[in-house]
Amino acid sequence: MKKKKLAVLTGAGVSAESGISTFRDSDGLWENYRVEDVASIEGWHRNPALMLDFYNARRRELATVKPNAAHIAIAELENEYDVTVITQNVDNLHERAGSTRIIHLHGELTKVRPEDRYSDRDGFSEETVFDIGYGEIHMGDLAPDGAQLRPHIVWFGEAVPKIEQAIAAVESADIMLIVGTSLQVYPAAGLYRYAGWDTPIYIIDPKDVPVSDPRIRHIRNVATKGMEEFKKILNSK
Ligand code: OAD
């Protein structure tokens, strides 16, 4: 029998129980850093060394954490569903938990690419992106074409190249699951609107969610416990 399609949109909350700070909770990253300094293309043009330090630290942290039961539960859904994970996270915890189809909407910490020297749009081609694992990059580390290397991260002010792929996954989904995102950052926050009119949408988050839509059911819990509830719901269908 053909497997049903499940689109899973995740945000920082799915990795919180692994020990990675979210952005907007109290003591989240955006309480300790200014978004425009470390996550915008203008910040890169102003002070690239500060940005490199910030992402070097994020990579070092990633090397010390592990996928949690929620990442693993999402990966295990592949036994029964045709799953596409759409993540806003730049960590690699979904991969390490075993998920096989992952769209990284906001890029990946373990990858770098040359900065765009020819325009301020930071265009790039996928062939120039490469893996550095948990290593560091510094000013003066150059790509083969002589350009400064930069993190392969989508910053504020830049395009989100994978959004079309993500929309297609949501449009074709039979079920949508959203885990641990404040739904504040577009275009990711608007993705659920592309789900079919009769597609059930489940949101796992311990806090209130800023959306009201008859298709949505809120599982008010942390990701690990919420995934247990979600699996029970699927099994009862
Ligand atoms: P946020 O920090 O905005 O939201 C995290 C969400 O996770 C909140 O709704 C929390 O209530 C929830 N949460 C906290 N702990 C949780 C837990 N244990 N289990 C489940 N949920 C939990 O993070 P995002 O929505 O992912 O972009 O942020 C979106 C984007 O904003 C990020 O990708 C990043 C940031 O600026 C860029 O840097 C481009």
PDB file of C-alpha atoms in Angstrom, residues 30-127:
ATOM      1  CA  TRP A  30      18.222  36.661  20.742  1.00  0.00           C
ATOM      2  CA  GLU A  31      18.386  37.825  24.348  1.00  0.00           C
ATOM      3  CA  ASN A  32      22.162  37.581  24.285  1.00  0.00           C
ATOM      4  CA  TYR A  33      22.910  38.670  20.709  1.00  0.00           C
ATOM      5  CA  ARG A  34      21.428  41.222  18.367  1.00  0.00           C
ATOM      6  CA  VAL A  35      19.834  39.477  15.392  1.00  0.00           C
ATOM      7  CA  GLU A  36      21.090  42.184  13.048  1.00  0.00           C
ATOM      8  CA  ASP A  37      24.693  41.632  14.242  1.00  0.00           C
ATOM      9  CA  VAL A  38      24.860  37.862  13.835  1.00  0.00           C
ATOM     10  CA  ALA A  39      22.053  36.818  11.511  1.00  0.00           C
ATOM     11  CA  SER A  40      21.658  39.427   8.800  1.00  0.00           C
ATOM     12  CA  ILE A  41      23.465  40.062   5.535  1.00  0.00           C
ATOM     13  CA  GLU A  42      24.028  43.662   6.648  1.00  0.00           C
ATOM     14  CA  GLY A  43      25.762  42.296   9.768  1.00  0.00           C
ATOM     15  CA  TRP A  44      28.063  40.268   7.528  1.00  0.00           C
ATOM     16  CA  HIS A  45      29.008  43.334   5.521  1.00  0.00           C
ATOM     17  CA  ARG A  46      29.570  45.339   8.739  1.00  0.00           C
ATOM     18  CA  ASN A  47      31.525  42.871  10.835  1.00  0.00           C
ATOM     19  CA  PRO A  48      32.148  39.468   9.230  1.00  0.00           C
ATOM     20  CA  ALA A  49      34.673  38.401  11.907  1.00  0.00           C
ATOM     21  CA  LEU A  50      31.991  38.673  14.616  1.00  0.00           C
ATOM     22  CA  MET A  51      29.621  36.571  12.509  1.00  0.00           C
ATOM     23  CA  LEU A  52      32.295  33.909  11.912  1.00  0.00           C
ATOM     24  CA  ASP A  53      32.957  33.716  15.666  1.00  0.00           C
ATOM     25  CA  PHE A  54      29.246  33.331  16.377  1.00  0.00           C
ATOM     26  CA  TYR A  55      28.844  30.418  13.937  1.00  0.00           C
ATOM     27  CA  ASN A  56      32.162  28.831  15.007  1.00  0.00           C
ATOM     28  CA  ALA A  57      30.715  28.746  18.539  1.00  0.00           C
ATOM     29  CA  ARG A  58      27.431  27.252  17.269  1.00  0.00           C
ATOM     30  CA  ARG A  59      29.412  24.506  15.469  1.00  0.00           C
ATOM     31  CA  ARG A  60      31.469  23.749  18.595  1.00  0.00           C
ATOM     32  CA  GLU A  61      28.244  23.452  20.585  1.00  0.00           C
ATOM     33  CA  LEU A  62      26.680  21.165  17.972  1.00  0.00           C
ATOM     34  CA  ALA A  63      29.608  18.749  18.311  1.00  0.00           C
ATOM     35  CA  THR A  64      28.703  18.253  21.983  1.00  0.00           C
ATOM     36  CA  VAL A  65      24.961  17.542  21.696  1.00  0.00           C
ATOM     37  CA  LYS A  66      22.901  14.566  20.532  1.00  0.00           C
ATOM     38  CA  PRO A  67      19.523  14.037  18.879  1.00  0.00           C
ATOM     39  CA  ASN A  68      16.733  13.647  21.453  1.00  0.00           C
ATOM     40  CA  ALA A  69      13.716  11.340  21.535  1.00  0.00           C
ATOM     41  CA  ALA A  70      11.695  13.783  19.410  1.00  0.00           C
ATOM     42  CA  HIS A  71      14.208  13.750  16.526  1.00  0.00           C
ATOM     43  CA  ILE A  72      14.292   9.956  16.779  1.00  0.00           C
ATOM     44  CA  ALA A  73      10.482   9.666  16.854  1.00  0.00           C
ATOM     45  CA  ILE A  74      10.279  11.868  13.728  1.00  0.00           C
ATOM     46  CA  ALA A  75      12.817   9.634  11.967  1.00  0.00           C
ATOM     47  CA  GLU A  76      10.878   6.507  12.977  1.00  0.00           C
ATOM     48  CA  LEU A  77       7.726   7.867  11.337  1.00  0.00           C
ATOM     49  CA  GLU A  78       9.409   6.852   8.055  1.00  0.00           C
ATOM     50  CA  ASN A  79       8.563   3.210   8.865  1.00  0.00           C
ATOM     51  CA  GLU A  80       4.925   3.968   8.152  1.00  0.00           C
ATOM     52  CA  TYR A  81       4.799   7.312   6.370  1.00  0.00           C
ATOM     53  CA  ASP A  82       6.414   9.044   3.439  1.00  0.00           C
ATOM     54  CA  VAL A  83       8.011  11.820   5.521  1.00  0.00           C
ATOM     55  CA  THR A  84       9.546  15.119   4.461  1.00  0.00           C
ATOM     56  CA  VAL A  85      11.162  17.102   7.250  1.00  0.00           C
ATOM     57  CA  ILE A  86      11.256  20.839   6.615  1.00  0.00           C
ATOM     58  CA  THR A  87      13.468  22.367   9.257  1.00  0.00           C
ATOM     59  CA  GLN A  88      14.329  25.949  10.121  1.00  0.00           C
ATOM     60  CA  ASN A  89      17.165  24.578  12.235  1.00  0.00           C
ATOM     61  CA  VAL A  90      20.742  24.747  11.046  1.00  0.00           C
ATOM     62  CA  ASP A  91      21.837  21.850  13.285  1.00  0.00           C
ATOM     63  CA  ASN A  92      22.200  18.303  11.934  1.00  0.00           C
ATOM     64  CA  LEU A  93      20.176  16.492  14.595  1.00  0.00           C
ATOM     65  CA  HIS A  94      17.456  15.262  12.217  1.00  0.00           C
ATOM     66  CA  GLU A  95      20.126  13.664  10.007  1.00  0.00           C
ATOM     67  CA  ARG A  96      21.857  12.103  12.982  1.00  0.00           C
ATOM     68  CA  ALA A  97      18.523  10.721  14.240  1.00  0.00           C
ATOM     69  CA  GLY A  98      18.023   8.955  10.893  1.00  0.00           C
ATOM     70  CA  SER A  99      15.594  11.122   8.903  1.00  0.00           C
ATOM     71  CA  THR A 100      16.382  10.730   5.221  1.00  0.00           C
ATOM     72  CA  ARG A 101      14.494  13.534   3.448  1.00  0.00           C
ATOM     73  CA  ILE A 102      15.281  16.899   5.016  1.00  0.00           C
ATOM     74  CA  ILE A 103      14.835  20.373   3.586  1.00  0.00           C
ATOM     75  CA  HIS A 104      17.050  22.832   5.478  1.00  0.00           C
ATOM     76  CA  LEU A 105      15.175  26.094   4.876  1.00  0.00           C
ATOM     77  CA  HIS A 106      17.714  28.254   6.735  1.00  0.00           C
ATOM     78  CA  GLY A 107      20.898  26.440   5.695  1.00  0.00           C
ATOM     79  CA  GLU A 108      23.298  24.154   7.547  1.00  0.00           C
ATOM     80  CA  LEU A 109      25.899  24.902  10.198  1.00  0.00           C
ATOM     81  CA  THR A 110      28.298  22.222   8.994  1.00  0.00           C
ATOM     82  CA  LYS A 111      28.528  23.731   5.493  1.00  0.00           C
ATOM     83  CA  VAL A 112      30.262  26.816   4.100  1.00  0.00           C
ATOM     84  CA  ARG A 113      30.509  28.588   0.759  1.00  0.00           C
ATOM     85  CA  PRO A 114      32.288  31.552  -0.826  1.00  0.00           C
ATOM     86  CA  GLU A 115      30.700  34.944  -0.213  1.00  0.00           C
ATOM     87  CA  ASP A 116      29.189  36.650  -3.241  1.00  0.00           C
ATOM     88  CA  ARG A 117      31.754  39.238  -4.359  1.00  0.00           C
ATOM     89  CA  TYR A 118      29.772  40.375  -7.362  1.00  0.00           C
ATOM     90  CA  SER A 119      26.467  41.489  -5.881  1.00  0.00           C
ATOM     91  CA  ASP A 120      25.005  42.343  -2.506  1.00  0.00           C
ATOM     92  CA  ARG A 121      22.340  39.652  -2.980  1.00  0.00           C
ATOM     93  CA  ASP A 122      24.599  36.824  -1.960  1.00  0.00           C
ATOM     94  CA  GLY A 123      23.643  34.550  -4.771  1.00  0.00           C
ATOM     95  CA  PHE A 124      25.443  31.203  -4.930  1.00  0.00           C
ATOM     96  CA  SER A 125      25.465  27.932  -6.765  1.00  0.00           C
ATOM     97  CA  GLU A 126      25.046  24.638  -4.883  1.00  0.00           C
ATOM     98  CA  GLU A 127      28.321  23.350  -6.387  1.00  0.00           C
TER      99      GLU A 127
END
